[in-house]
């Protein structure tokens, strides 16, 4: 359980949890921009630890929106930072 593990991490002194399914879930997860934000929001609220979100966050506007909604404390960007546009 991601939430319980995140609680244990917080007790051990972890500063930030990157909440992501890692593309490894037995349940089908609908994939869309910001699709991991719901998991991050749950971890943040229920584990009481600063949390980062990921998942097709391709624009600064989406990142800012997720932060403003309180979904996470940080947004991690991968592919969008590597894209040559």
XYZ file of N, CA and C in Angstrom:
255
model
N 0.838 -1.180 0.000
C 0.000 0.000 0.000
C 0.885 1.246 0.000
N 0.730 2.058 -0.999
C 1.571 3.249 -1.165
C 1.458 4.216 0.006
N 0.276 4.333 0.545
C 0.073 5.287 1.636
C 0.794 4.829 2.896
N 0.645 3.566 3.241
C 1.321 3.044 4.436
C 2.837 3.124 4.278
N 3.340 2.773 3.120
C 4.777 2.849 2.871
C 5.263 4.297 2.972
N 4.485 5.228 2.449
C 4.849 6.641 2.524
C 4.867 7.134 3.962
N 3.935 6.647 4.781
C 3.950 6.996 6.213
C 5.252 6.534 6.857
N 5.647 5.328 6.535
C 6.889 4.786 7.102
C 8.102 5.575 6.623
N 8.091 5.955 5.357
C 9.180 6.785 4.837
C 9.261 8.098 5.617
N 8.113 8.725 5.850
C 8.088 9.998 6.579
C 8.660 9.832 7.982
N 8.277 8.762 8.658
C 8.801 8.501 10.004
C 10.309 8.275 9.989
N 10.814 7.751 8.878
C 12.249 7.502 8.745
C 13.014 8.759 8.330
N 12.293 9.863 8.080
C 12.953 11.117 7.753
C 12.990 11.484 6.285
N 12.272 10.759 5.447
C 12.232 11.096 4.022
C 11.566 12.462 3.853
N 12.155 13.310 3.011
C 11.659 14.671 2.826
C 10.543 14.785 1.797
N 10.540 13.904 0.781
C 9.591 14.017 -0.327
C 9.358 12.639 -0.926
N 8.098 12.306 -1.165
C 7.742 11.046 -1.808
C 7.293 11.351 -3.230
N 7.864 10.662 -4.209
C 7.443 10.757 -5.606
C 6.341 9.725 -5.806
N 5.100 10.178 -5.848
C 3.957 9.267 -5.950
C 3.681 8.950 -7.412
N 4.029 7.739 -7.811
C 3.837 7.288 -9.185
C 3.592 5.794 -9.183
N 2.721 5.353 -10.062
C 2.512 3.909 -10.198
C 3.664 3.270 -10.955
N 4.489 4.092 -11.569
C 5.629 3.571 -12.321
C 5.222 2.760 -13.534
N 3.966 2.904 -13.951
C 3.477 2.119 -15.080
C 3.322 0.653 -14.735
N 3.326 0.346 -13.440
C 3.292 -1.042 -12.989
C 2.083 -1.244 -12.076
N 0.919 -1.391 -12.686
C -0.308 -1.565 -11.919
C -1.129 -2.681 -12.534
N -1.681 -3.535 -11.687
C -2.522 -4.612 -12.201
C -3.875 -4.078 -12.659
N -4.297 -2.954 -12.102
C -5.557 -2.336 -12.513
C -5.297 -1.384 -13.677
N -6.188 -1.365 -14.653
C -5.994 -0.422 -15.766
C -6.133 1.019 -15.278
N -5.168 1.837 -15.621
C -5.185 3.246 -15.235
C -5.368 4.073 -16.500
N -6.432 4.881 -16.570
C -6.597 5.745 -17.740
C -5.431 6.733 -17.822
N -4.811 6.807 -18.968
C -3.631 7.649 -19.152
C -4.035 8.943 -19.849
N -3.749 10.054 -19.191
C -4.016 11.389 -19.721
C -3.076 12.346 -18.995
N -2.881 13.550 -19.518
C -2.003 14.491 -18.835
C -2.366 14.660 -17.355
N -1.368 14.472 -16.492
C -1.558 14.606 -15.054
C -2.218 13.408 -14.395
N -2.223 12.266 -15.073
C -2.994 11.114 -14.586
C -2.510 10.528 -13.265
N -1.318 10.852 -12.808
C -0.831 10.336 -11.525
C -1.159 11.275 -10.358
N -1.746 12.425 -10.647
C -1.986 13.440 -9.615
C -2.950 12.971 -8.529
N -3.930 12.160 -8.875
C -4.868 11.677 -7.851
C -4.151 10.820 -6.811
N -3.237 9.963 -7.267
C -2.453 9.146 -6.335
C -1.610 10.048 -5.438
N -0.960 11.035 -6.028
C -0.130 11.952 -5.239
C -0.965 12.689 -4.198
N -2.155 13.123 -4.581
C -3.021 13.846 -3.651
C -3.422 12.958 -2.475
N -3.718 11.695 -2.753
C -4.079 10.770 -1.666
C -2.907 10.533 -0.734
N -1.728 10.302 -1.300
C -0.540 10.078 -0.468
C -0.269 11.313 0.378
N -0.335 12.470 -0.239
C -0.074 13.735 0.467
C -1.038 13.918 1.638
N -2.308 13.660 1.403
C -3.328 13.871 2.434
C -3.301 12.802 3.520
N -3.156 11.546 3.110
C -3.308 10.445 4.062
C -2.010 10.037 4.752
N -0.876 10.289 4.113
C 0.405 9.920 4.727
C 1.071 11.113 5.396
N 0.545 12.309 5.145
C 1.073 13.532 5.751
C 2.570 13.680 5.506
N 2.929 13.590 4.223
C 4.324 13.753 3.815
C 4.329 14.586 2.527
N 5.288 15.492 2.358
C 5.379 16.218 1.096
C 5.488 15.233 -0.069
N 4.754 15.545 -1.137
C 4.592 14.596 -2.230
C 4.799 15.277 -3.575
N 5.402 14.530 -4.503
C 5.568 14.993 -5.880
C 4.679 14.158 -6.787
N 4.246 14.753 -7.875
C 3.464 14.029 -8.867
C 4.184 14.036 -10.207
N 3.817 13.086 -11.035
C 4.391 12.907 -12.370
C 3.255 12.515 -13.309
N 3.572 12.232 -14.545
C 2.595 11.642 -15.450
C 2.103 12.549 -16.554
N 2.847 12.605 -17.629
C 2.450 13.355 -18.822
C 2.181 14.832 -18.514
N 3.013 15.404 -17.684
C 2.885 16.826 -17.355
C 3.782 17.570 -18.338
N 3.180 17.978 -19.442
C 3.931 18.506 -20.575
C 3.957 20.022 -20.658
N 3.166 20.686 -19.813
C 3.145 22.147 -19.878
C 3.308 22.741 -18.485
N 3.839 23.926 -18.465
C 3.950 24.643 -17.206
C 2.590 24.965 -16.620
N 1.621 25.213 -17.497
C 0.269 25.520 -17.035
C -0.333 24.344 -16.268
N -0.143 23.126 -16.777
C -0.672 21.949 -16.082
C 0.049 21.765 -14.749
N 1.353 21.921 -14.742
C 2.115 21.781 -13.496
C 1.619 22.781 -12.456
N 1.450 24.024 -12.864
C 0.979 25.059 -11.945
C -0.433 24.757 -11.448
N -1.294 24.275 -12.332
C -2.664 23.936 -11.956
C -2.687 22.830 -10.902
N -1.870 21.795 -11.089
C -1.816 20.691 -10.125
C -1.324 21.173 -8.762
N -0.341 22.057 -8.769
C 0.162 22.613 -7.507
C -0.891 23.491 -6.835
N -1.554 24.334 -7.619
C -2.581 25.224 -7.066
C -3.768 24.458 -6.500
N -4.076 23.304 -7.079
C -5.182 22.468 -6.589
C -4.795 21.668 -5.351
N -3.506 21.685 -4.992
C -3.059 20.946 -3.817
C -2.852 19.467 -4.064
N -2.712 19.082 -5.323
C -2.489 17.669 -5.646
C -1.130 17.186 -5.155
N -0.170 18.085 -5.090
C 1.193 17.714 -4.712
C 1.940 18.961 -4.268
N 3.097 18.722 -3.666
C 3.972 19.821 -3.260
C 4.997 20.147 -4.331
N 5.196 19.208 -5.251
C 6.167 19.389 -6.330
C 5.692 18.613 -7.549
N 6.157 19.032 -8.703
C 5.864 18.350 -9.962
C 7.191 17.950 -10.573
N 7.296 16.691 -10.962
C 8.512 16.207 -11.615
C 8.220 16.017 -13.095
N 9.112 16.544 -13.912
C 8.924 16.512 -15.357
C 10.058 15.711 -15.972
N 9.719 14.759 -16.813
C 10.730 13.931 -17.466
C 10.798 14.213 -18.955
N 9.948 13.538 -19.708
C 10.000 13.620 -21.171
C 9.843 15.034 -21.698
N 8.973 15.820 -21.067
C 8.756 17.188 -21.551
C 10.041 18.003 -21.497
N 10.903 17.710 -20.536
C 12.169 18.431 -20.422
C 13.166 17.975 -21.479
N 12.963 16.792 -22.015
C 13.877 16.248 -23.013
C 13.420 16.525 -24.439
N 12.161 16.897 -24.607
C 11.589 17.100 -25.930
C 12.238 18.271 -26.640
N 12.506 18.090 -27.903
C 13.105 19.137 -28.725
C 11.998 19.742 -29.573
N 11.428 20.866 -29.104
C 10.321 21.475 -29.847
C 10.699 22.805 -30.421
